[in-house]
Short mmCIF file of C-alpha atoms in Angstrom, two decimals:
data_model
loop_
_atom_site.label_atom_id
_atom_site.label_comp_id
_atom_site.label_asym_id
_atom_site.label_seq_id
_atom_site.Cartn_x
_atom_site.Cartn_y
_atom_site.Cartn_z
CA MET A 702 44.43 -46.61 -55.38
CA VAL A 703 44.19 -48.15 -52.19
CA LEU A 704 46.45 -51.25 -50.95
CA THR A 705 43.89 -53.38 -49.00
CA LYS A 706 44.44 -56.35 -46.86
CA GLU A 707 42.68 -58.46 -44.84
CA TYR A 708 44.82 -60.22 -42.05
CA ARG A 709 43.00 -62.79 -39.87
CA ILE A 710 44.97 -63.68 -36.65
CA CYS A 711 43.40 -66.59 -34.62
CA MET A 712 44.51 -66.92 -31.18
CA PRO A 713 43.65 -70.15 -28.81
CA LEU A 714 41.43 -67.70 -26.80
CA SER A 715 37.39 -66.67 -26.32
CA CYS A 716 36.64 -63.48 -27.71
CA GLU A 717 35.94 -62.40 -24.25
CA GLU A 718 39.48 -63.92 -23.37
CA TYR A 719 41.02 -61.46 -26.05
CA GLN A 720 40.22 -58.67 -25.29
CA ILE A 721 41.26 -58.63 -21.43
CA GLY A 722 44.86 -60.17 -23.27
CA GLN A 723 45.14 -57.89 -26.41
CA LEU A 724 44.66 -54.94 -23.86
CA TYR A 725 47.30 -55.83 -21.45
CA MET A 726 49.85 -56.73 -24.21
CA ILE A 727 49.80 -53.35 -25.61
CA ALA A 728 49.84 -51.91 -22.81
CA ARG A 729 53.04 -53.80 -22.14
CA HIS A 730 54.45 -53.69 -25.55
CA SER A 731 54.39 -50.28 -25.60
CA TYR A 732 55.99 -49.37 -22.11
CA GLU A 733 58.70 -52.33 -23.22
CA GLN A 734 59.57 -50.85 -26.66
CA SER A 735 59.51 -46.90 -26.05
CA THR A 736 62.38 -45.46 -25.15
CA ASN A 737 63.83 -41.80 -24.42
CA GLY A 738 62.10 -39.69 -27.21
CA GLU A 739 60.60 -42.74 -29.14
CA GLY A 740 57.62 -45.03 -28.81
CA VAL A 741 53.70 -44.87 -27.85
CA GLU A 742 52.33 -41.73 -26.24
CA ILE A 743 48.81 -42.04 -24.79
CA ILE A 744 47.01 -38.80 -24.97
CA THR A 745 43.94 -40.57 -24.13
CA ASN A 746 42.30 -43.12 -22.76
CA GLU A 747 38.31 -43.00 -22.28
CA PRO A 748 35.31 -45.29 -22.55
CA CYS A 749 33.13 -43.73 -25.58
CA GLU A 750 29.97 -44.46 -27.41
CA ASP A 751 29.32 -44.83 -31.06
CA GLU A 752 25.69 -44.69 -32.52
CA THR A 753 26.73 -47.19 -34.62
CA TYR A 754 29.20 -49.97 -33.30
CA GLY A 755 28.17 -48.78 -29.53
CA LYS A 756 30.13 -48.68 -25.94
CA GLY A 757 34.29 -48.88 -26.53
CA GLN A 758 37.50 -47.33 -25.84
CA TYR A 759 38.81 -43.92 -27.65
CA THR A 760 41.70 -43.80 -27.63
CA GLU A 761 44.34 -41.15 -29.20
CA LYS A 762 48.16 -42.46 -29.31
CA ARG A 763 50.79 -40.60 -30.63
CA ILE A 764 53.77 -42.57 -31.98
CA HIS A 765 57.32 -40.70 -31.17
CA LEU A 766 60.11 -41.54 -34.48
CA SER A 767 63.24 -40.98 -34.24
CA ARG A 768 64.87 -39.24 -37.35
CA GLN A 769 68.89 -40.88 -36.59
CA LYS A 770 66.53 -44.49 -36.99
CA ASN A 771 64.46 -43.22 -40.17
CA ARG A 772 66.13 -45.71 -43.03
CA GLY A 773 65.03 -47.41 -46.44
CA ILE A 774 61.75 -45.68 -47.20
CA SER A 775 61.83 -41.97 -46.34
CA ILE A 776 58.66 -40.52 -45.51
CA PRO A 777 58.91 -37.14 -44.88
CA LEU A 778 56.81 -36.08 -41.12
CA GLN A 779 58.62 -32.91 -40.51
CA LYS A 780 56.15 -29.49 -40.00
CA GLN A 781 58.37 -27.70 -41.29
CA CYS A 782 58.45 -29.46 -45.12
CA SER A 783 56.78 -28.08 -47.86
CA PHE A 784 55.56 -30.71 -49.10
CA VAL A 785 53.71 -33.82 -46.63
CA PRO A 786 52.58 -36.90 -48.93
CA LYS A 787 48.52 -38.08 -48.68
CA LEU A 788 49.15 -41.15 -46.27
CA ASN A 789 45.84 -42.93 -45.83
CA ILE A 790 46.06 -46.76 -42.94
CA LEU A 791 42.15 -47.18 -42.18
CA ILE A 792 41.95 -50.56 -40.42
CA ARG A 793 38.55 -51.78 -39.19
CA THR A 794 38.49 -54.98 -37.05
CA LYS A 795 36.37 -57.56 -35.79
CA TYR A 796 36.95 -60.64 -33.60
CA GLU A 797 34.61 -63.49 -33.84
CA ASP A 798 34.88 -66.82 -31.99
CA ASN A 799 36.06 -69.17 -34.83
CA ASN A 800 39.01 -69.86 -37.11
CA GLY A 801 39.32 -67.53 -39.66
CA ASN A 802 36.61 -69.41 -41.76
CA SER A 803 34.16 -66.11 -41.83
CA GLU A 804 34.34 -65.26 -45.64
CA ASN A 805 32.52 -61.69 -45.20
CA SER A 806 33.02 -61.20 -41.42
CA LEU A 807 33.07 -57.07 -41.92
CA ASN A 808 30.60 -57.02 -44.27
CA LEU A 809 32.35 -55.44 -47.51
CA THR A 810 30.74 -54.46 -50.73
CA ALA A 811 31.37 -56.86 -53.95
CA ASP A 812 33.84 -54.22 -55.18
CA GLN A 813 35.38 -54.65 -51.63
CA LEU A 814 35.85 -58.16 -51.80
CA LYS A 815 36.89 -58.02 -55.48
CA HIS A 816 40.13 -55.56 -54.19
CA ARG A 817 40.94 -57.59 -50.65
CA LEU A 818 43.75 -59.82 -50.19
CA VAL A 819 43.54 -62.59 -47.13
CA ASP A 820 46.45 -62.59 -44.68
CA ASN A 821 46.03 -65.63 -42.52
CA ILE A 822 48.94 -65.06 -39.70
CA ASP A 823 50.04 -68.41 -38.13
CA ILE A 824 50.79 -66.84 -34.48
CA ALA A 825 53.27 -69.97 -34.30
CA PHE A 826 54.53 -70.97 -37.68
CA ASP A 827 55.20 -67.55 -39.48
CA GLU A 828 58.44 -66.46 -38.60
CA LEU A 829 59.18 -62.75 -37.89
CA SER A 830 61.35 -61.09 -40.07
CA ASN A 831 63.56 -59.19 -37.65
CA GLY A 832 65.13 -62.31 -35.54
CA LYS A 833 66.40 -59.73 -33.10
CA HIS A 834 62.54 -59.56 -31.18
CA TYR A 835 62.23 -63.00 -31.15
CA LYS A 836 61.93 -65.06 -27.67
CA LYS A 837 62.38 -68.27 -27.78
CA GLU A 838 59.84 -67.99 -24.76
CA GLU A 839 57.36 -66.05 -26.51
CA ASP A 840 56.73 -68.71 -28.87
CA PRO A 841 53.88 -70.73 -29.18
CA LYS A 842 55.87 -73.95 -30.73
CA PHE A 843 57.30 -74.08 -26.98
CA PHE A 844 54.69 -72.05 -24.72
CA THR A 845 52.64 -74.05 -22.82
CA SER A 846 50.52 -71.68 -20.21
CA LYS A 847 50.64 -73.16 -16.59
CA LYS A 848 47.73 -71.71 -15.92
CA THR A 849 45.45 -72.66 -18.47
CA LYS A 850 47.58 -75.67 -19.65
CA ARG A 851 46.99 -74.51 -23.26
CA GLY A 852 49.94 -74.36 -26.09
CA CYS A 853 53.02 -75.83 -27.30
CA LEU A 854 51.47 -75.34 -30.53
CA ILE A 855 51.19 -77.53 -33.08
CA GLU A 856 50.37 -77.96 -36.75
CA GLY A 857 46.93 -77.55 -37.79
CA TRP A 858 46.30 -76.28 -33.84
CA ARG A 859 43.47 -73.47 -35.78
CA ASP A 860 42.09 -75.93 -36.98
CA ALA A 861 41.49 -78.62 -33.21
CA ASP A 862 41.97 -76.05 -30.58
CA LYS A 863 39.46 -75.23 -28.22
CA PRO A 864 38.77 -72.79 -27.57
CA ILE A 865 39.59 -70.52 -30.60
CA MET A 866 38.56 -66.88 -32.03
CA CYS A 867 39.57 -64.93 -34.91
CA SER A 868 40.56 -61.20 -35.54
CA TYR A 869 39.40 -60.42 -39.23
CA LYS A 870 41.60 -56.82 -39.60
CA LEU A 871 40.70 -54.72 -42.71
CA VAL A 872 43.39 -52.66 -43.41
CA ASP A 873 43.92 -50.48 -45.91
CA VAL A 874 46.41 -48.05 -47.25
CA SER A 875 47.23 -45.29 -49.43
CA PHE A 876 50.06 -43.32 -50.06
CA GLU A 877 49.13 -40.57 -53.34
CA VAL A 878 52.45 -39.72 -54.45
CA TRP A 879 53.67 -40.62 -57.81
CA GLY A 880 56.83 -43.48 -58.02
CA LEU A 881 56.69 -44.30 -54.72
CA GLN A 882 52.65 -45.16 -53.91
CA THR A 883 53.38 -48.86 -54.22
CA LYS A 884 56.64 -49.18 -52.14
CA VAL A 885 55.62 -46.95 -49.24
CA GLU A 886 52.08 -49.31 -49.62
CA GLU A 887 53.48 -52.55 -49.58
CA PHE A 888 56.68 -51.27 -46.94
CA ILE A 889 53.22 -50.07 -44.67
CA HIS A 890 51.84 -53.47 -44.50
CA ARG A 891 54.68 -55.50 -44.11
CA SER A 892 55.04 -53.23 -41.00
CA ILE A 893 51.96 -54.00 -39.60
CA ARG A 894 52.09 -57.61 -40.25
CA ASP A 895 54.97 -57.91 -38.25
CA ILE A 896 53.71 -56.11 -35.44
CA LEU A 897 50.88 -58.12 -35.41
CA LEU A 898 52.31 -60.92 -35.84
CA LEU A 899 54.64 -60.02 -32.59
CA GLY A 900 51.82 -59.15 -31.10
CA HIS A 901 49.18 -61.80 -30.45
CA ARG A 902 52.61 -64.01 -29.95
CA GLN A 903 53.12 -62.09 -27.08
CA ALA A 904 49.80 -61.20 -25.76
CA PHE A 905 49.20 -66.10 -26.31
CA ALA A 906 52.95 -65.88 -24.49
CA TRP A 907 51.49 -63.57 -21.38
CA ILE A 908 48.48 -65.38 -20.50
CA ASP A 909 49.58 -66.09 -16.97
CA ASP A 910 49.90 -62.79 -16.13
CA TRP A 911 46.58 -61.07 -17.65
CA TYR A 912 44.68 -64.58 -17.52
CA ASP A 913 43.28 -63.52 -13.98
CA MET A 914 42.78 -59.73 -14.72
CA SER A 915 38.91 -58.54 -14.61
CA LEU A 916 38.51 -55.68 -17.60
CA ASP A 917 38.83 -52.77 -14.25
CA ASP A 918 41.71 -54.62 -13.41
CA VAL A 919 43.76 -54.60 -17.02
CA ARG A 920 42.40 -50.69 -17.55
CA ALA A 921 43.83 -49.88 -14.44
CA TYR A 922 46.72 -51.61 -15.25
CA GLU A 923 46.68 -49.66 -19.06
CA HIS A 924 46.56 -46.70 -16.96
CA GLU A 925 49.43 -47.42 -14.65
CA THR A 926 51.33 -48.62 -17.30
CA HIS A 927 50.51 -45.66 -20.37
CA GLN A 928 52.30 -43.06 -17.64
CA GLU A 929 54.87 -45.07 -16.64
CA THR A 930 55.41 -44.98 -21.15
CA ASN A 931 54.93 -41.50 -21.14
CA LYS A 932 57.58 -40.95 -18.55
CA LYS A 933 59.88 -43.08 -20.43
CA LEU A 934 59.38 -40.77 -22.92
CA ASN A 935 60.49 -37.62 -21.86
CA ILE A 936 57.34 -36.35 -23.17
CA ASN A 937 56.94 -32.83 -21.17
CA ASN A 938 60.42 -31.95 -21.93
CA LYS A 939 60.59 -32.58 -25.62
CA THR A 940 60.87 -29.08 -27.59
CA VAL A 941 58.24 -27.99 -30.31
CA ASN A 942 60.97 -29.38 -33.28
CA ASP A 943 61.04 -32.80 -31.49
CA SER A 944 57.49 -33.91 -31.98
CA CYS A 945 57.72 -32.87 -35.60
CA ASN A 946 58.21 -37.01 -36.44
CA THR A 947 55.01 -37.51 -34.89
CA ILE A 948 51.85 -39.74 -35.89
CA ALA A 949 48.44 -40.29 -34.80
CA ILE A 950 46.64 -42.44 -34.51
CA PHE A 951 42.68 -42.48 -33.50
CA GLU A 952 40.86 -45.92 -32.21
CA HIS A 953 37.54 -47.02 -31.28
CA GLN A 954 37.32 -50.00 -29.58
CA PRO A 955 34.25 -52.32 -29.03
CA ASN A 956 34.02 -55.40 -31.19
CA VAL A 957 34.11 -53.99 -34.05
CA THR A 958 37.15 -51.30 -33.86
CA ASN A 959 37.39 -48.99 -37.02
CA GLY A 960 41.16 -46.89 -36.86
CA ILE A 961 42.93 -44.48 -38.62
CA VAL A 962 46.36 -43.07 -38.70
CA LYS A 963 47.45 -39.87 -39.64
CA ILE A 964 49.90 -37.62 -40.18
CA LEU A 965 50.58 -34.67 -37.89
CA ASP A 966 51.31 -31.37 -39.92
#
């Protein structure tokens, strides 16, 4: 059984602006959240072309996890484990210049629509589950952009503000282990939702930092920041055993994106 949710995240941006803002946010967020031995390592980040989706960016990332911080639901990720659960996460994304009112943006089949759960994420009025990540200066209810004059966001902003765009993310999670499947799948979806909410709040709150960037500018920033992030992780000094708690993510990023998360065994 696969737990499927479609997250719809509206932003007070155009799709063109969102492309720049998203790239900037991911690079900066990864750098800020990475510490010695724990965080997101960038393996590959290069242009690519797909027969179906066209030109895009191929990215391979590895998320290094700390054994000491794995609490709650424990998922064995070590190479030495004789039992490796079958965990699959598939993320499909499409961006549109609307307020989330496309009922089948990702062209799902009738059966997929039947099992899909829609979750509208409001970057202004949904609360972060972990209060330690909250910063008033990154709260869209209180933030106003000096360069664009957008914000503060008020109730009903998704129906009134212009420009407006929506990121449609269809997330399939399956964890085929009897007795743990439901708990783990729900836990992963909660974690993904938290990441999407925090990241998109930051993308808007940091708009004055990236608004004047071109695509070439943000790619250069991305490259520089990825190098600094990998240095923070001390990747070159890690032993083979240290790399056991690792998740690999492969992404293709045109207007329609697909992400696959795999456990490295």
